[in-house]
PDB file of C-alpha atoms and ligand atoms in Angstrom:
ATOM      1  CA  LEU A  21     -13.270  -5.168  -8.604  1.00 52.00           C
ATOM      2  CA  ASP A  22     -12.771  -8.308 -10.696  1.00 49.00           C
ATOM      3  CA  SER A  23      -9.081  -8.178  -9.849  1.00 47.00           C
ATOM      4  CA  LEU A  24      -9.807  -8.446  -6.141  1.00 38.00           C
ATOM      5  CA  ASP A  25     -10.726 -12.049  -6.835  1.00 39.00           C
ATOM      6  CA  ASN A  26      -8.529 -14.409  -4.793  1.00 41.00           C
ATOM      7  CA  GLU A  27      -7.250 -16.271  -7.855  1.00 41.00           C
ATOM      8  CA  THR A  28      -5.895 -13.351  -9.876  1.00 46.00           C
ATOM      9  CA  ASP A  29      -3.220 -10.690  -9.758  1.00 55.00           C
ATOM     10  CA  ALA A  30      -4.724  -7.424  -8.541  1.00 61.00           C
ATOM     11  CA  THR A  31      -4.393  -4.385 -10.780  1.00 71.00           C
ATOM     12  CA  ILE A  32      -2.940  -1.264  -9.234  1.00 66.00           C
ATOM     13  CA  GLU A  33      -6.265   0.534  -9.927  1.00 68.00           C
ATOM     14  CA  SER A  34      -8.141  -1.983  -7.772  1.00 74.00           C
ATOM     15  CA  THR A  35      -6.415  -0.504  -4.704  1.00 81.00           C
ATOM     16  CA  MET A  36      -8.818   2.449  -4.921  1.00 87.00           C
ATOM     17  CA  VAL A  37     -11.837   0.542  -3.605  1.00 89.00           C
ATOM     18  CA  GLY A  38     -10.375  -0.429  -0.201  1.00 90.00           C
ATOM     19  CA  PRO A  39      -9.783   3.136   1.035  1.00 94.00           C
ATOM     20  CA  LEU A  40     -13.315   4.156  -0.042  1.00 95.00           C
ATOM     21  CA  TRP A  41     -14.826   1.111   1.646  1.00 93.00           C
ATOM     22  CA  ALA A  42     -12.875   1.916   4.830  1.00 95.00           C
ATOM     23  CA  ARG A  43     -13.816   5.607   4.806  1.00 96.00           C
ATOM     24  CA  ALA A  44     -17.480   4.710   4.302  1.00 95.00           C
ATOM     25  CA  LYS A  45     -17.502   2.246   7.207  1.00 95.00           C
ATOM     26  CA  TYR A  46     -15.149   3.921   9.678  1.00 96.00           C
ATOM     27  CA  SER A  47     -16.321   7.516   9.175  1.00 96.00           C
ATOM     28  CA  GLN A  48     -19.771   6.304  10.213  1.00 95.00           C
ATOM     29  CA  LEU A  49     -18.272   4.724  13.323  1.00 95.00           C
ATOM     30  CA  TYR A  50     -15.991   7.674  14.163  1.00 95.00           C
ATOM     31  CA  PRO A  51     -17.430  10.871  12.623  1.00 94.00           C
ATOM     32  CA  GLU A  52     -15.419  12.868  15.175  1.00 94.00           C
ATOM     33  CA  ILE A  53     -12.298  11.827  13.215  1.00 96.00           C
ATOM     34  CA  LEU A  54     -13.760  12.093   9.698  1.00 96.00           C
ATOM     35  CA  ASP A  55     -17.207  13.166   8.601  1.00 92.00           C
ATOM     36  CA  ASP A  56     -17.393  11.628   5.115  1.00 94.00           C
ATOM     37  CA  ARG A  57     -21.050  11.083   4.224  1.00 90.00           C
ATOM     38  CA  HIS A  58     -20.106  11.285   0.557  1.00 93.00           C
ATOM     39  CA  ALA A  59     -17.978   8.119   0.890  1.00 94.00           C
ATOM     40  CA  SER A  60     -20.976   6.151   2.187  1.00 92.00           C
ATOM     41  CA  SER A  61     -23.222   7.195  -0.701  1.00 93.00           C
ATOM     42  CA  LEU A  62     -20.426   6.445  -3.186  1.00 94.00           C
ATOM     43  CA  MET A  63     -19.954   2.996  -1.680  1.00 91.00           C
ATOM     44  CA  GLU A  64     -23.685   2.380  -2.147  1.00 91.00           C
ATOM     45  CA  LYS A  65     -23.309   3.302  -5.813  1.00 92.00           C
ATOM     46  CA  VAL A  66     -20.356   0.878  -6.178  1.00 90.00           C
ATOM     47  CA  ARG A  67     -22.500  -1.875  -4.667  1.00 87.00           C
ATOM     48  CA  GLU A  68     -25.308  -1.048  -7.130  1.00 88.00           C
ATOM     49  CA  LEU A  69     -22.862  -1.262 -10.043  1.00 87.00           C
ATOM     50  CA  TYR A  70     -21.593  -4.641  -8.791  1.00 85.00           C
ATOM     51  CA  PRO A  71     -24.628  -6.428  -7.289  1.00 82.00           C
ATOM     52  CA  ASP A  72     -22.820  -9.799  -7.418  1.00 81.00           C
ATOM     53  CA  ALA A  73     -19.603  -8.669  -5.726  1.00 79.00           C
ATOM     54  CA  ASP A  74     -20.444  -9.649  -2.153  1.00 79.00           C
ATOM     55  CA  GLY A  75     -17.488 -12.061  -2.109  1.00 80.00           C
ATOM     56  CA  GLU A  76     -15.110  -9.262  -3.039  1.00 81.00           C
ATOM     57  CA  PHE A  77     -16.505  -6.943  -0.378  1.00 82.00           C
ATOM     58  CA  GLN A  78     -16.009  -9.819   2.057  1.00 84.00           C
ATOM     59  CA  VAL A  79     -12.298  -9.830   1.107  1.00 82.00           C
ATOM     60  CA  LEU A  80     -12.167  -6.139   2.054  1.00 85.00           C
ATOM     61  CA  GLU A  81     -14.027  -6.800   5.299  1.00 85.00           C
ATOM     62  CA  GLU A  82     -11.397  -9.405   6.227  1.00 83.00           C
ATOM     63  CA  PHE A  83      -8.384  -7.412   5.033  1.00 84.00           C
ATOM     64  CA  ILE A  84      -9.321  -4.046   6.527  1.00 90.00           C
ATOM     65  CA  ASP A  85      -9.321  -4.603  10.269  1.00 92.00           C
ATOM     66  CA  GLU A  86      -9.925  -1.882  12.859  1.00 95.00           C
ATOM     67  CA  LEU A  87      -6.312  -0.658  12.742  1.00 93.00           C
ATOM     68  CA  LEU A  88      -6.243  -0.340   8.951  1.00 91.00           C
ATOM     69  CA  GLY A  89      -9.764   1.109   8.817  1.00 95.00           C
ATOM     70  CA  LEU A  90      -8.793   3.786  11.317  1.00 97.00           C
ATOM     71  CA  ALA A  91      -5.566   4.401   9.396  1.00 95.00           C
ATOM     72  CA  PHE A  92      -7.586   5.270   6.283  1.00 96.00           C
ATOM     73  CA  ILE A  93      -9.785   7.826   8.050  1.00 97.00           C
ATOM     74  CA  ILE A  94      -6.815   9.249   9.986  1.00 97.00           C
ATOM     75  CA  ARG A  95      -4.952   9.732   6.700  1.00 97.00           C
ATOM     76  CA  ALA A  96      -7.972  11.466   5.179  1.00 97.00           C
ATOM     77  CA  ARG A  97      -8.350  13.684   8.269  1.00 97.00           C
ATOM     78  CA  THR A  98      -4.641  14.546   8.243  1.00 98.00           C
ATOM     79  CA  PHE A  99      -4.883  15.617   4.604  1.00 98.00           C
ATOM     80  CA  ASP A 100      -8.069  17.623   5.333  1.00 98.00           C
ATOM     81  CA  ASP A 101      -6.233  19.452   8.117  1.00 98.00           C
ATOM     82  CA  LYS A 102      -3.209  20.130   5.901  1.00 98.00           C
ATOM     83  CA  VAL A 103      -5.452  21.470   3.109  1.00 98.00           C
ATOM     84  CA  GLY A 104      -7.357  23.614   5.639  1.00 98.00           C
ATOM     85  CA  GLU A 105      -4.092  25.134   6.945  1.00 98.00           C
ATOM     86  CA  PHE A 106      -2.885  25.833   3.392  1.00 98.00           C
ATOM     87  CA  LEU A 107      -6.152  27.513   2.420  1.00 98.00           C
ATOM     88  CA  VAL A 108      -5.858  29.987   5.304  1.00 98.00           C
ATOM     89  CA  THR A 109      -2.923  31.628   3.524  1.00 97.00           C
ATOM     90  CA  HIS A 110      -3.824  30.539  -0.046  1.00 98.00           C
ATOM     91  CA  PRO A 111      -7.646  30.616  -0.370  1.00 98.00           C
ATOM     92  CA  ASN A 112      -7.462  30.515  -4.200  1.00 98.00           C
ATOM     93  CA  ALA A 113      -4.941  27.676  -4.329  1.00 98.00           C
ATOM     94  CA  SER A 114      -4.753  24.813  -6.791  1.00 98.00           C
ATOM     95  CA  ILE A 115      -4.798  21.453  -5.024  1.00 98.00           C
ATOM     96  CA  VAL A 116      -3.637  18.303  -6.812  1.00 98.00           C
ATOM     97  CA  ASN A 117      -4.700  14.914  -5.442  1.00 98.00           C
ATOM     98  CA  LEU A 118      -2.186  12.411  -6.886  1.00 98.00           C
ATOM     99  CA  GLY A 119      -3.441   8.811  -7.114  1.00 97.00           C
ATOM    100  CA  CYS A 120      -6.901  10.045  -6.115  1.00 97.00           C
ATOM    101  CA  GLY A 121      -8.791   6.766  -6.558  1.00 95.00           C
ATOM    102  CA  LEU A 122     -12.321   7.348  -5.257  1.00 95.00           C
ATOM    103  CA  ASP A 123     -11.210   9.945  -2.767  1.00 96.00           C
ATOM    104  CA  THR A 124     -13.673  12.696  -1.790  1.00 95.00           C
ATOM    105  CA  THR A 125     -11.379  15.225  -0.099  1.00 97.00           C
ATOM    106  CA  PHE A 126     -12.613  18.024  -2.407  1.00 97.00           C
ATOM    107  CA  GLU A 127     -16.184  17.600  -1.165  1.00 94.00           C
ATOM    108  CA  ARG A 128     -14.997  17.864   2.451  1.00 96.00           C
ATOM    109  CA  VAL A 129     -12.650  20.839   2.194  1.00 97.00           C
ATOM    110  CA  ASP A 130     -14.009  22.993  -0.644  1.00 97.00           C
ATOM    111  CA  ASN A 131     -13.976  26.690   0.317  1.00 98.00           C
ATOM    112  CA  GLY A 132     -15.831  27.777  -2.835  1.00 98.00           C
ATOM    113  CA  ARG A 133     -12.677  29.311  -4.352  1.00 98.00           C
ATOM    114  CA  LEU A 134      -9.965  26.681  -4.734  1.00 98.00           C
ATOM    115  CA  LEU A 135      -9.233  24.710  -7.920  1.00 98.00           C
ATOM    116  CA  TRP A 136      -9.036  20.921  -7.528  1.00 98.00           C
ATOM    117  CA  PHE A 137      -7.281  18.363  -9.750  1.00 98.00           C
ATOM    118  CA  ASP A 138      -7.739  14.614  -9.221  1.00 98.00           C
ATOM    119  CA  LEU A 139      -5.074  12.559 -11.005  1.00 98.00           C
ATOM    120  CA  ASP A 140      -5.096   8.791 -11.496  1.00 97.00           C
ATOM    121  CA  LEU A 141      -4.461   6.142 -14.170  1.00 95.00           C
ATOM    122  CA  PRO A 142      -6.902   6.287 -17.133  1.00 96.00           C
ATOM    123  CA  ASP A 143      -8.870   3.151 -16.081  1.00 93.00           C
ATOM    124  CA  ALA A 144      -9.195   4.469 -12.547  1.00 94.00           C
ATOM    125  CA  ILE A 145     -10.421   7.852 -13.790  1.00 96.00           C
ATOM    126  CA  ASP A 146     -12.940   6.158 -16.130  1.00 94.00           C
ATOM    127  CA  PHE A 147     -14.380   4.348 -13.125  1.00 92.00           C
ATOM    128  CA  ARG A 148     -14.226   7.453 -10.921  1.00 95.00           C
ATOM    129  CA  ARG A 149     -16.114   9.545 -13.506  1.00 95.00           C
ATOM    130  CA  ARG A 150     -18.965   7.011 -13.520  1.00 92.00           C
ATOM    131  CA  LEU A 151     -19.446   7.874  -9.851  1.00 93.00           C
ATOM    132  CA  ILE A 152     -18.132  11.418  -9.394  1.00 94.00           C
ATOM    133  CA  PRO A 153     -18.556  13.846 -12.306  1.00 93.00           C
ATOM    134  CA  ASP A 154     -16.124  16.739 -12.827  1.00 95.00           C
ATOM    135  CA  SER A 155     -17.409  20.104 -11.661  1.00 95.00           C
ATOM    136  CA  GLU A 156     -16.579  23.727 -12.355  1.00 94.00           C
ATOM    137  CA  ARG A 157     -13.645  23.814  -9.934  1.00 97.00           C
ATOM    138  CA  SER A 158     -12.843  20.122  -9.667  1.00 98.00           C
ATOM    139  CA  ARG A 159     -11.590  18.088 -12.586  1.00 97.00           C
ATOM    140  CA  CYS A 160      -9.840  14.808 -13.275  1.00 98.00           C
ATOM    141  CA  ILE A 161      -6.544  14.163 -15.044  1.00 98.00           C
ATOM    142  CA  ALA A 162      -6.442  10.668 -16.564  1.00 98.00           C
ATOM    143  CA  LYS A 163      -2.689  10.124 -16.650  1.00 98.00           C
ATOM    144  CA  SER A 164       0.003   8.198 -14.846  1.00 97.00           C
ATOM    145  CA  ILE A 165       2.012  10.300 -12.430  1.00 98.00           C
ATOM    146  CA  LEU A 166       5.010   9.050 -14.432  1.00 97.00           C
ATOM    147  CA  ASP A 167       3.715  10.847 -17.548  1.00 98.00           C
ATOM    148  CA  TYR A 168       4.985  14.265 -16.544  1.00 98.00           C
ATOM    149  CA  SER A 169       2.745  16.010 -19.081  1.00 98.00           C
ATOM    150  CA  TRP A 170       0.154  16.062 -16.250  1.00 98.00           C
ATOM    151  CA  MET A 171       2.123  18.983 -14.865  1.00 98.00           C
ATOM    152  CA  ASP A 172       0.935  21.060 -17.862  1.00 98.00           C
ATOM    153  CA  ASP A 173      -2.699  20.211 -17.012  1.00 98.00           C
ATOM    154  CA  VAL A 174      -2.475  21.768 -13.565  1.00 98.00           C
ATOM    155  CA  GLU A 175      -3.134  25.483 -13.184  1.00 96.00           C
ATOM    156  CA  PHE A 176      -0.054  26.739 -11.399  1.00 97.00           C
ATOM    157  CA  GLU A 177       0.147  30.389 -10.412  1.00 96.00           C
ATOM    158  CA  PRO A 178       2.787  30.865  -7.724  1.00 95.00           C
ATOM    159  CA  ASP A 179       0.852  33.734  -6.098  1.00 95.00           C
ATOM    160  CA  ARG A 180      -2.271  31.581  -5.700  1.00 97.00           C
ATOM    161  CA  GLY A 181      -0.284  28.643  -4.338  1.00 98.00           C
ATOM    162  CA  LEU A 182      -0.209  24.928  -5.138  1.00 98.00           C
ATOM    163  CA  LEU A 183      -0.533  22.020  -2.728  1.00 98.00           C
ATOM    164  CA  LEU A 184       0.043  18.424  -3.862  1.00 98.00           C
ATOM    165  CA  LEU A 185      -1.327  15.442  -1.923  1.00 98.00           C
ATOM    166  CA  ALA A 186      -0.276  11.804  -2.360  1.00 98.00           C
ATOM    167  CA  GLY A 187      -2.100   9.378  -0.091  1.00 96.00           C
ATOM    168  CA  GLY A 188      -1.231   5.679  -0.402  1.00 92.00           C
ATOM    169  CA  LEU A 189       0.516   6.260  -3.736  1.00 95.00           C
ATOM    170  CA  PHE A 190       4.308   6.296  -3.433  1.00 94.00           C
ATOM    171  CA  ALA A 191       4.411   2.865  -1.765  1.00 90.00           C
ATOM    172  CA  TYR A 192       3.836   1.270  -5.186  1.00 90.00           C
ATOM    173  CA  PHE A 193       7.095   2.631  -6.649  1.00 91.00           C
ATOM    174  CA  GLU A 194      10.793   2.039  -6.051  1.00 90.00           C
ATOM    175  CA  GLU A 195      12.743   4.716  -4.214  1.00 90.00           C
ATOM    176  CA  GLN A 196      14.543   5.974  -7.321  1.00 92.00           C
ATOM    177  CA  THR A 197      11.200   6.555  -9.056  1.00 95.00           C
ATOM    178  CA  VAL A 198       9.726   8.415  -6.078  1.00 95.00           C
ATOM    179  CA  ALA A 199      12.870  10.562  -5.880  1.00 95.00           C
ATOM    180  CA  GLU A 200      12.553  11.399  -9.572  1.00 97.00           C
ATOM    181  CA  ILE A 201       8.831  12.243  -9.310  1.00 98.00           C
ATOM    182  CA  ILE A 202       9.377  14.522  -6.314  1.00 97.00           C
ATOM    183  CA  THR A 203      12.463  16.291  -7.677  1.00 97.00           C
ATOM    184  CA  THR A 204      10.634  16.895 -10.971  1.00 98.00           C
ATOM    185  CA  MET A 205       7.660  18.401  -9.100  1.00 98.00           C
ATOM    186  CA  ALA A 206      10.086  20.504  -7.041  1.00 97.00           C
ATOM    187  CA  SER A 207      11.699  22.071 -10.094  1.00 96.00           C
ATOM    188  CA  ARG A 208       8.389  22.428 -11.943  1.00 97.00           C
ATOM    189  CA  PHE A 209       6.357  23.963  -9.089  1.00 98.00           C
ATOM    190  CA  PRO A 210       8.705  26.230  -7.066  1.00 97.00           C
ATOM    191  CA  GLY A 211       7.207  27.433  -3.800  1.00 97.00           C
ATOM    192  CA  SER A 212       4.625  24.633  -3.764  1.00 98.00           C
ATOM    193  CA  GLU A 213       4.094  22.055  -1.047  1.00 98.00           C
ATOM    194  CA  LEU A 214       3.591  18.272  -1.016  1.00 98.00           C
ATOM    195  CA  VAL A 215       2.082  16.116   1.733  1.00 98.00           C
ATOM    196  CA  PHE A 216       2.398  12.323   1.499  1.00 97.00           C
ATOM    197  CA  ASP A 217       2.390   9.234   3.680  1.00 95.00           C
ATOM    198  CA  SER A 218       5.040   6.572   3.715  1.00 92.00           C
ATOM    199  CA  SER A 219       5.584   3.284   5.442  1.00 85.00           C
ATOM    200  CA  SER A 220       8.877   1.847   6.669  1.00 79.00           C
ATOM    201  CA  SER A 221      10.362  -1.316   5.144  1.00 77.00           C
ATOM    202  CA  GLY A 222       9.044  -3.208   8.197  1.00 76.00           C
ATOM    203  CA  GLY A 223       5.573  -1.730   7.654  1.00 76.00           C
ATOM    204  CA  ASN A 224       5.700  -2.674   3.959  1.00 77.00           C
ATOM    205  CA  ARG A 225       6.691  -6.244   4.832  1.00 81.00           C
ATOM    206  CA  ILE A 226       3.652  -6.525   7.136  1.00 78.00           C
ATOM    207  CA  VAL A 227       1.281  -5.197   4.438  1.00 77.00           C
ATOM    208  CA  ASN A 228       2.803  -7.458   1.742  1.00 76.00           C
ATOM    209  CA  ARG A 229       2.531 -10.503   4.021  1.00 83.00           C
ATOM    210  CA  ARG A 230      -1.140  -9.727   4.690  1.00 77.00           C
ATOM    211  CA  LEU A 231      -1.822  -9.266   0.963  1.00 75.00           C
ATOM    212  CA  ARG A 232      -0.253 -12.692   0.256  1.00 76.00           C
ATOM    213  CA  LYS A 233      -2.315 -14.276   3.032  1.00 76.00           C
ATOM    214  CA  GLN A 234      -5.402 -12.833   1.379  1.00 71.00           C
ATOM    215  CA  GLY A 235      -4.300 -14.325  -1.964  1.00 73.00           C
ATOM    216  CA  VAL A 236      -3.664 -10.890  -3.530  1.00 73.00           C
ATOM    217  CA  SER A 237      -0.486 -10.401  -5.571  1.00 71.00           C
ATOM    218  CA  GLY A 238       0.903  -7.834  -7.987  1.00 73.00           C
ATOM    219  CA  ILE A 239       0.440  -4.752  -5.786  1.00 74.00           C
ATOM    220  CA  ASP A 240       3.368  -5.067  -3.386  1.00 79.00           C
ATOM    221  CA  HIS A 241       4.478  -2.080  -1.331  1.00 81.00           C
ATOM    222  CA  GLU A 242       8.054  -1.070  -2.237  1.00 80.00           C
ATOM    223  CA  PHE A 243       9.025   2.501  -1.310  1.00 78.00           C
ATOM    224  CA  ASP A 244       9.744   3.421   2.274  1.00 79.00           C
ATOM    225  CA  ALA A 245      10.947   6.827   3.439  1.00 78.00           C
ATOM    226  CA  LYS A 246      13.698   5.493   5.709  1.00 72.00           C
ATOM    227  CA  SER A 247      14.402   8.874   7.149  1.00 76.00           C
ATOM    228  CA  VAL A 248      13.229  12.375   6.558  1.00 81.00           C
ATOM    229  CA  ASN A 249      16.821  13.439   5.773  1.00 84.00           C
ATOM    230  CA  GLN A 250      16.867  10.948   2.907  1.00 87.00           C
ATOM    231  CA  VAL A 251      14.065  12.922   1.197  1.00 91.00           C
ATOM    232  CA  GLU A 252      15.922  16.235   1.609  1.00 93.00           C
ATOM    233  CA  ASP A 253      19.050  14.622   0.137  1.00 92.00           C
ATOM    234  CA  TRP A 254      17.300  14.117  -3.208  1.00 94.00           C
ATOM    235  CA  SER A 255      17.477  17.806  -4.116  1.00 94.00           C
ATOM    236  CA  ASP A 256      18.463  21.201  -2.722  1.00 95.00           C
ATOM    237  CA  LEU A 257      14.973  22.340  -3.719  1.00 97.00           C
ATOM    238  CA  ILE A 258      13.298  20.054  -1.149  1.00 96.00           C
ATOM    239  CA  ARG A 259      12.774  21.131   2.452  1.00 96.00           C
ATOM    240  CA  VAL A 260      10.877  19.120   5.053  1.00 96.00           C
ATOM    241  CA  ILE A 261       8.614  21.532   6.926  1.00 97.00           C
ATOM    242  CA  ASP A 262       6.725  18.957   9.010  1.00 97.00           C
ATOM    243  CA  TRP A 263       6.694  15.223   9.623  1.00 95.00           C
ATOM    244  CA  PHE A 264       5.148  12.979  12.273  1.00 94.00           C
ATOM    245  CA  PRO A 265       4.401   9.313  12.980  1.00 93.00           C
ATOM    246  CA  PHE A 266       1.115   8.240  11.391  1.00 94.00           C
ATOM    247  CA  PHE A 267      -0.987   7.938  14.557  1.00 95.00           C
ATOM    248  CA  SER A 268       0.739  10.560  16.692  1.00 94.00           C
ATOM    249  CA  ARG A 269      -1.741  13.422  16.221  1.00 93.00           C
ATOM    250  CA  VAL A 270      -4.923  11.525  16.917  1.00 92.00           C
ATOM    251  CA  LYS A 271      -6.452  11.082  20.326  1.00 91.00           C
ATOM    252  CA  ARG A 272      -6.658   7.357  21.132  1.00 91.00           C
ATOM    253  CA  SER A 273     -10.169   6.201  22.008  1.00 93.00           C
ATOM    254  CA  SER A 274     -11.052   3.634  24.662  1.00 93.00           C
ATOM    255  CA  LYS A 275     -13.639   2.357  22.137  1.00 94.00           C
ATOM    256  CA  TRP A 276     -10.763   0.889  20.076  1.00 96.00           C
ATOM    257  CA  SER A 277      -9.500  -2.602  20.810  1.00 96.00           C
ATOM    258  CA  TRP A 278      -6.449  -3.093  22.977  1.00 96.00           C
ATOM    259  CA  ARG A 279      -4.593  -4.509  19.946  1.00 95.00           C
ATOM    260  CA  THR A 280      -5.347  -1.435  17.825  1.00 96.00           C
ATOM    261  CA  ARG A 281      -4.082   0.955  20.507  1.00 96.00           C
ATOM    262  CA  PHE A 282      -1.001  -1.215  21.102  1.00 95.00           C
ATOM    263  CA  MET A 283      -0.199  -1.358  17.371  1.00 92.00           C
ATOM    264  CA  MET A 284      -0.584   2.423  17.077  1.00 94.00           C
ATOM    265  CA  ALA A 285       1.843   2.924  19.962  1.00 94.00           C
ATOM    266  CA  MET A 286       4.290   0.429  18.404  1.00 91.00           C
ATOM    267  CA  ASN A 287       3.963   2.173  15.064  1.00 88.00           C
ATOM    268  CA  SER A 288       5.048   5.457  16.612  1.00 88.00           C
ATOM    269  CA  LEU A 289       7.844   3.784  18.577  1.00 88.00           C
ATOM    270  CA  LEU A 290       9.267   1.815  15.641  1.00 85.00           C
ATOM    271  CA  GLY A 291       8.490   4.441  12.988  1.00 80.00           C
ATOM    272  CA  PHE A 292       6.457   2.089  10.786  1.00 84.00           C
ATOM    273  CA  ALA A 293       4.503   4.818   8.968  1.00 91.00           C
ATOM    274  CA  LYS A 294       4.667   8.579   8.839  1.00 93.00           C
ATOM    275  CA  PHE A 295       3.382  11.729   7.160  1.00 96.00           C
ATOM    276  CA  ILE A 296       5.878  14.025   5.464  1.00 96.00           C
ATOM    277  CA  HIS A 297       5.162  17.625   4.434  1.00 98.00           C
ATOM    278  CA  LEU A 298       7.609  19.199   1.975  1.00 97.00           C
ATOM    279  CA  GLN A 299       8.056  22.678   0.603  1.00 98.00           C
ATOM    280  CA  PHE A 300       9.772  23.224  -2.744  1.00 98.00           C
ATOM    281  CA  SER A 301      12.241  26.058  -2.693  1.00 94.00           C
ATOM    282  CA  VAL A 302      11.940  28.953  -5.136  1.00 91.00           C
ATOM    283  CA  GLU A 303      15.702  29.263  -5.603  1.00 71.00           C
ATOM    284  CA  CYS A 304      18.455  26.775  -6.467  1.00 55.00           C
TER     285      CYS A 304
HETATM  286  C1  SAM B 722      -4.235   2.820  -2.293  1.00 65.84           C
HETATM  287  S1  SAM B 722      -5.029   3.710  -3.576  1.00 65.84           S
HETATM  288  C2  SAM B 722      -5.250   5.284  -2.777  1.00 65.84           C
HETATM  289  C3  SAM B 722      -6.357   6.065  -3.400  1.00 65.84           C
HETATM  290  C4  SAM B 722      -6.645   7.412  -2.734  1.00 65.84           C
HETATM  291  N1  SAM B 722      -5.474   8.228  -2.569  1.00 65.84           N
HETATM  292  C5  SAM B 722      -7.367   7.220  -1.430  1.00 65.84           C
HETATM  293  O1  SAM B 722      -6.775   7.432  -0.376  1.00 65.84           O
HETATM  294  O2  SAM B 722      -8.537   6.824  -1.483  1.00 65.84           O
HETATM  295  C6  SAM B 722      -3.700   4.024  -4.731  1.00 65.84           C
HETATM  296  C7  SAM B 722      -4.142   4.795  -5.960  1.00 65.84           C
HETATM  297  O3  SAM B 722      -2.964   5.137  -6.709  1.00 65.84           O
HETATM  298  C8  SAM B 722      -3.286   4.997  -8.070  1.00 65.84           C
HETATM  299  N2  SAM B 722      -2.045   4.820  -8.849  1.00 65.84           N
HETATM  300  C9  SAM B 722      -1.209   3.761  -8.837  1.00 65.84           C
HETATM  301  N3  SAM B 722      -0.217   3.947  -9.725  1.00 65.84           N
HETATM  302  C10 SAM B 722      -0.407   5.169 -10.290  1.00 65.84           C
HETATM  303  C11 SAM B 722       0.271   5.930 -11.268  1.00 65.84           C
HETATM  304  N4  SAM B 722       1.374   5.467 -11.871  1.00 65.84           N
HETATM  305  N5  SAM B 722      -0.206   7.144 -11.588  1.00 65.84           N
HETATM  306  C12 SAM B 722      -1.328   7.627 -11.000  1.00 65.84           C
HETATM  307  N6  SAM B 722      -2.026   6.956 -10.070  1.00 65.84           N
HETATM  308  C13 SAM B 722      -1.579   5.735  -9.716  1.00 65.84           C
HETATM  309  C14 SAM B 722      -4.189   3.772  -8.110  1.00 65.84           C
HETATM  310  O4  SAM B 722      -4.910   3.683  -9.329  1.00 65.84           O
HETATM  311  C15 SAM B 722      -5.056   4.018  -6.895  1.00 65.84           C
HETATM  312  O5  SAM B 722      -6.194   4.781  -7.204  1.00 65.84           O
END
């Protein structure tokens, strides 16, 4: 939280508070999109831990407008739906939430049988564990995604199935790094699936400009999935099984401002942000 101060560089871990704040606020406003009561109680706990951080929460209030707030709950809902679909055919699956931050997807989708792994940087996991303890079927991995030893910490049994989620994570890396991470996962977890979101270069420019305006530096958005074909070109093991513009599968509400609805339509038209669902092939 300290790094959200206007005068300092933000740490990458500090990006975990915004999505929680947005899920807490916007899931209360639009429970028909995302029912995330856990996020609200977690946000209360964060406020209790930081009683003097009103200024920092004000930064979030200003940065996360209606469009961005809705984007966070739409992303969470999209991931919930993807997990739900996967569990129909793989009820005992392992699910890995990469760059989990203070995400509470496990609490929303748990079917009583799956195994859940939440991975984030050590400092982020330290903070997360103060708020969300590990449980019998849900545990944290305190490692960078770039430290590939995390792949040994995940229980992978091809028959049970493995689904990887990466929400708001790949944007912080360059394309070559994302390609390496995904091709490594593809060869390590054959038959598994990965769902992630990605902005376009135009979308990244908008986010970076807004961060600057807010006085936040050091957490620029870099990677953009220019085209879905580009992702398949990284390896013969990667197949795109679904992709769609970020706001295309949500019913627009007349309760949202004209600007929000316009920006969502423009996003779909110009391809600013999208979800991509990959399957890793079992054969070379
Ligand atoms: C924008 S937040 C998204 C958090 C979460 N997915 C959500 O939607 O609430 C990005 C997260 O990625 C994590 N992250 C950044 N670099 C990472 C790395 N190299 N390895 C693992 N996690 C990383 C940050 O610590 C942060 O929690």
